Coordinates of C-alpha atoms in Angstrom, one line a residue:
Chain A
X2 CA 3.5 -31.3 -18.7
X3 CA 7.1 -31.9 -18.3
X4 CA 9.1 -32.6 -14.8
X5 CA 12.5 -33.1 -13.8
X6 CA 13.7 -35.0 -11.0
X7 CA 17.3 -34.7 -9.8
X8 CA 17.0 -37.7 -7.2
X9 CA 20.1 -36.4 -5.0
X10 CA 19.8 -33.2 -2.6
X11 CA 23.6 -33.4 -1.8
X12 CA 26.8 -34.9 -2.8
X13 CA 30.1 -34.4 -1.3
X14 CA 33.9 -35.2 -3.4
X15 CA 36.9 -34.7 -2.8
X16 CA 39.1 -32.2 -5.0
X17 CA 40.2 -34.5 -7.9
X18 CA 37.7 -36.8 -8.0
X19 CA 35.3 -37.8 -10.8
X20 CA 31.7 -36.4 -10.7
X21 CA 28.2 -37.5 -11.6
X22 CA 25.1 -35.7 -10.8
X23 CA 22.0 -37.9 -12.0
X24 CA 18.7 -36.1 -14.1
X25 CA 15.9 -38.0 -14.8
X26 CA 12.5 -35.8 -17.2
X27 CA 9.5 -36.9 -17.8
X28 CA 8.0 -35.2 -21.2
X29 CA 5.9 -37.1 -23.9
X30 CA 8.4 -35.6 -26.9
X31 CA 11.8 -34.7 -28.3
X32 CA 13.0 -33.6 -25.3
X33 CA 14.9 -30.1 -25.1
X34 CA 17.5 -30.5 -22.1
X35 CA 20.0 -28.2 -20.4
X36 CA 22.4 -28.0 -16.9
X37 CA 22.5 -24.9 -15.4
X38 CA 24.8 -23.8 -12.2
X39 CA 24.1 -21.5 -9.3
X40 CA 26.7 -20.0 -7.2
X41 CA 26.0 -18.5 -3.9
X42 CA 23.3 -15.4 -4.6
X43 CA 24.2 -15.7 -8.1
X44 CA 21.9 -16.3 -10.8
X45 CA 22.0 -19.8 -13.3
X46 CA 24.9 -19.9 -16.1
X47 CA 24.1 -22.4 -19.0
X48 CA 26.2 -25.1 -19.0
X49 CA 25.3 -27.3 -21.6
X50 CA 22.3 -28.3 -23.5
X51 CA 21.0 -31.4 -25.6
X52 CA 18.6 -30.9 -28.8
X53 CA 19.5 -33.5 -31.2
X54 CA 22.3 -35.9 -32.3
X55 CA 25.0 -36.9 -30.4
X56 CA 24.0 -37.8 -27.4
X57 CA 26.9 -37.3 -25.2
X58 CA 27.3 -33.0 -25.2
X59 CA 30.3 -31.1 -24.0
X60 CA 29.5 -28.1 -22.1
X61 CA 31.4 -24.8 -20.4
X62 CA 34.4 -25.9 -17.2
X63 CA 34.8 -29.3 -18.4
X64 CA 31.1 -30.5 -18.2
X65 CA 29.5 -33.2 -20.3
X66 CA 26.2 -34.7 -19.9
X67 CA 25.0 -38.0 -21.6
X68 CA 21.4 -38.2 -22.9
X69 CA 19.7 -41.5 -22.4
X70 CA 16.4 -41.8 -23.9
X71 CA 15.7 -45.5 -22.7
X72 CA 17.1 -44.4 -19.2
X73 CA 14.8 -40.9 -19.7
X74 CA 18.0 -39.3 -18.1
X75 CA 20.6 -36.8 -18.7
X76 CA 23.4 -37.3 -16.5
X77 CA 25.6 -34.6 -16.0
X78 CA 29.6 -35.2 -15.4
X79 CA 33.0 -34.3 -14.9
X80 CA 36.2 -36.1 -14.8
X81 CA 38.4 -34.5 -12.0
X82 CA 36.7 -31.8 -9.9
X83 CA 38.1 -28.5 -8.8
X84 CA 37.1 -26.5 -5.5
X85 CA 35.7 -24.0 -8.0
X86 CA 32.9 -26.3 -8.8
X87 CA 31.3 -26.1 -5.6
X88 CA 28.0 -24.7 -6.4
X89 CA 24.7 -25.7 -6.9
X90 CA 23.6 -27.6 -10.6
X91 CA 19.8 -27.6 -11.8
X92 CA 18.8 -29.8 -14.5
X93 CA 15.7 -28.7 -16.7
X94 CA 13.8 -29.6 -19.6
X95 CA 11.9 -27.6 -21.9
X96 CA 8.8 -27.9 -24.0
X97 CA 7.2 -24.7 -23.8
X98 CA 8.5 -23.2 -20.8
X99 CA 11.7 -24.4 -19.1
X100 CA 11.1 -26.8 -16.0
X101 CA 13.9 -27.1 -13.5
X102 CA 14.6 -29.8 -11.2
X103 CA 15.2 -28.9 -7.2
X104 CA 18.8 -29.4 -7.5
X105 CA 21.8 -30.9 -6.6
X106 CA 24.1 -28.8 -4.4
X107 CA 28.0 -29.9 -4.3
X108 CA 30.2 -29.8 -1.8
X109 CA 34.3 -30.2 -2.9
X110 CA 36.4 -31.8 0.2
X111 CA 40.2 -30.5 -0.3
Chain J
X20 CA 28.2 -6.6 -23.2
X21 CA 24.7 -7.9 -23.4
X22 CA 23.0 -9.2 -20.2
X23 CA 20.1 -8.8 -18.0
X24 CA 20.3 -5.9 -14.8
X25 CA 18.0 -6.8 -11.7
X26 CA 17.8 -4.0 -9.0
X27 CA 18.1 -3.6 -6.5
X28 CA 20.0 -7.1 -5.0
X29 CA 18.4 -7.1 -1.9
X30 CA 14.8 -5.8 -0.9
X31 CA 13.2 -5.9 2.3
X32 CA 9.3 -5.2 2.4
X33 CA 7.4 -4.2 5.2
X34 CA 3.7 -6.3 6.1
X35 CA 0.9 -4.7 3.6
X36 CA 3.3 -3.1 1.2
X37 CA 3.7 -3.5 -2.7
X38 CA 7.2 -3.6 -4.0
X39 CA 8.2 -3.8 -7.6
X40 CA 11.5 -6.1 -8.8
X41 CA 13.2 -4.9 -11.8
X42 CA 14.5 -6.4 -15.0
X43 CA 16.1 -5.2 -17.9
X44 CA 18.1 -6.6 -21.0
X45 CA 19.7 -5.5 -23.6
X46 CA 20.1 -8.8 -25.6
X47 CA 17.2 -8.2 -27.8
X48 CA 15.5 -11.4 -26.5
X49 CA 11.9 -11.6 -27.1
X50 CA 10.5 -13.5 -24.1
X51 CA 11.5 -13.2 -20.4
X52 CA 10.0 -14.7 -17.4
X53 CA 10.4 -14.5 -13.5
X54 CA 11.4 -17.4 -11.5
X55 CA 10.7 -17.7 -7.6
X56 CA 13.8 -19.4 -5.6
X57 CA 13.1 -20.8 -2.5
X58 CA 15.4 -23.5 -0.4
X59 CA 15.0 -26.9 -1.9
X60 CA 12.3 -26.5 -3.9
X61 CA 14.1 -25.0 -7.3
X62 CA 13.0 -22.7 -9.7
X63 CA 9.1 -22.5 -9.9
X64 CA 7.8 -19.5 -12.5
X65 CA 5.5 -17.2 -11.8
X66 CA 4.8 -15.3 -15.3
X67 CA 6.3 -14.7 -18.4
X68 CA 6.3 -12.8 -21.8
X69 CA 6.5 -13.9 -25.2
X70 CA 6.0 -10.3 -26.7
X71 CA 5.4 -6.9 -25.6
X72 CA 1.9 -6.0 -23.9
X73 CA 1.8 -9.6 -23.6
X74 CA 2.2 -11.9 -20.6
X75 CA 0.7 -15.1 -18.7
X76 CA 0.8 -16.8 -15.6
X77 CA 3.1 -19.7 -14.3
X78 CA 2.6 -22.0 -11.7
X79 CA 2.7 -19.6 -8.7
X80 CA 1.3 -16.2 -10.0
X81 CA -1.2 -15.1 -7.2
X82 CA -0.4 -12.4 -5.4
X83 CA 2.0 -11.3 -7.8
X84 CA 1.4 -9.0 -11.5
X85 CA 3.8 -8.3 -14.3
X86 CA 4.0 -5.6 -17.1
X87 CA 6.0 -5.6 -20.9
X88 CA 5.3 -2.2 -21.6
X89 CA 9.2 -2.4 -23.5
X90 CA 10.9 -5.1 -25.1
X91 CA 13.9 -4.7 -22.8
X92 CA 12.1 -4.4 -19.5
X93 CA 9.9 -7.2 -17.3
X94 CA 8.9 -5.5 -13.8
X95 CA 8.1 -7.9 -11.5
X96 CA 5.3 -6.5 -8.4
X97 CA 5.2 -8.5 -5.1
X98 CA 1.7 -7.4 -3.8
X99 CA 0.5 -7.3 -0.1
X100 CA -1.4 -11.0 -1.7
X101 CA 1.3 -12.8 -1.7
X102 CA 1.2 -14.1 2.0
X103 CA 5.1 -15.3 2.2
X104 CA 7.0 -13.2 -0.4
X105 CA 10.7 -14.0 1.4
X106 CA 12.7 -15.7 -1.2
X107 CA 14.9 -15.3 -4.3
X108 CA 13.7 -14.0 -7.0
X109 CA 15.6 -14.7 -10.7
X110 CA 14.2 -12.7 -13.8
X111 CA 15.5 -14.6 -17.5
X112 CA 15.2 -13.7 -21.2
X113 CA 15.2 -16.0 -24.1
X114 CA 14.7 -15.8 -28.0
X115 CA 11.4 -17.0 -28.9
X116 CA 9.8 -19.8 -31.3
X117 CA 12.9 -21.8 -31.7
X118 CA 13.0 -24.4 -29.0
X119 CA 16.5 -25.2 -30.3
X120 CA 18.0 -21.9 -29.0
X121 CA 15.7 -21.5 -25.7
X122 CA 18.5 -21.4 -23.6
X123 CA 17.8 -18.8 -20.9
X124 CA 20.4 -16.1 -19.3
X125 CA 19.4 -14.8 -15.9
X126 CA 20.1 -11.9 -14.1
X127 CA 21.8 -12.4 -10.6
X128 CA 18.8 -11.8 -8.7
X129 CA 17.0 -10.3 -6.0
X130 CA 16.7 -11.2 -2.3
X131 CA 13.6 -9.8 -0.9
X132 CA 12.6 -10.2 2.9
X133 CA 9.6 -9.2 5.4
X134 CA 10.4 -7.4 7.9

């Protein structure tokens, strides 16, 4: 069965900065992978998704996320980050039924 | 516009009692499922349904049923089973058979406590 790992709980940067929130699945095939984000008592919002192709995908708010079979990760980022993006992020892959990592909750400093 | 409606928001449940979360969408999605949230631990799903008068268990379905009686509407019921129902509860829809367009929408959730 498929699994995602997002290997950091927490990560905190400052207003401006760049951002990188790691993903690494675990699936036997083509994997079918997506980034989701969760504000407070809020329900997930797609933000981008990889089937095919190019691996690097542009997403919703200025997201991309790069696709690195070797790697088996799907790194999700964002060059300058604005206090808006303080939210939670959940990876997940999907082969079936959608799997979800734990998550990576981020904190903006101003 | 199209979306899924969960009611109510917040829920609290007394020890012993049944209580039913609802779901309904209007996107004309085929499948929808229902996610448990719980601190650190991430989405984990508990059932879902491909088609109507059709469903099957996740990873986490005891003490917990389901019914897709409509195409629109996926109640979730939190039976006096389920020994530590407190969490956050997310219902999602998807089309169905195309992996390719499985992205899911959710519904903002319920918050349901014992009291």
């Amino acid at each position: 069965a498929q699994s995602v790992t997002q290997p950091d709980i927490h990560i905190t940067v400052s207003e401006g900065a760049s951002l990188e929130l790691r993903c690494n699945y675990s699936y036997g095939a083509t994997p079918y992978l997506f980034w989701y984000v969760q504000s407070p008592g809020q329900g997930l919002q797609l933000l981008l998704k990889y089937f095919s192709g190019d691996t690097l995908v542009q997403g919703i708010k200025g997201f991309e996320a790069e696709f690195k079979r070797s790697q088996s990760s799907f790194n999700l980022r964002k060059p300058s980050v604005h206090w808006s993006d303080a939210a939670e992020y959940f990876c997940a892959v999907s082969g079936g039924d959608m799997r979800f990592g734990a998550g990576t909750r981020l904190t903006v400093k101003p | 516009d199209g979306g899924i409606t969960q009611s109510p928001k917040y829920l609290f449940r007394k020890e012993g009692q049944n209580v039913t979360l609802s779901c309904e969408q209007n996107l004309n999605h085929d499948a929808m499922y229902w996610y448990r949230q719980d601190p650190g631990q991430g989405l984990r799903l508990i059932y879902y349904s491909q088609i109507v008068n059709d469903f099957q268990k996740g990873d986490i379905a005891e003490g917990y049923s389901v019914s897709r009686e409509k195409k629109e509407s996926f109640p979730l019921t939190v039976t006096s089973a389920q020994k530590n129902p407190t969490a956050f509860y997310l219902c999602a829809s998807s089309v169905w058979g195309s992996l390719a367009d499985r992205g899911y929408t959710f519904g903002s959730g319920t918050r349901l406590t014992v009291v």
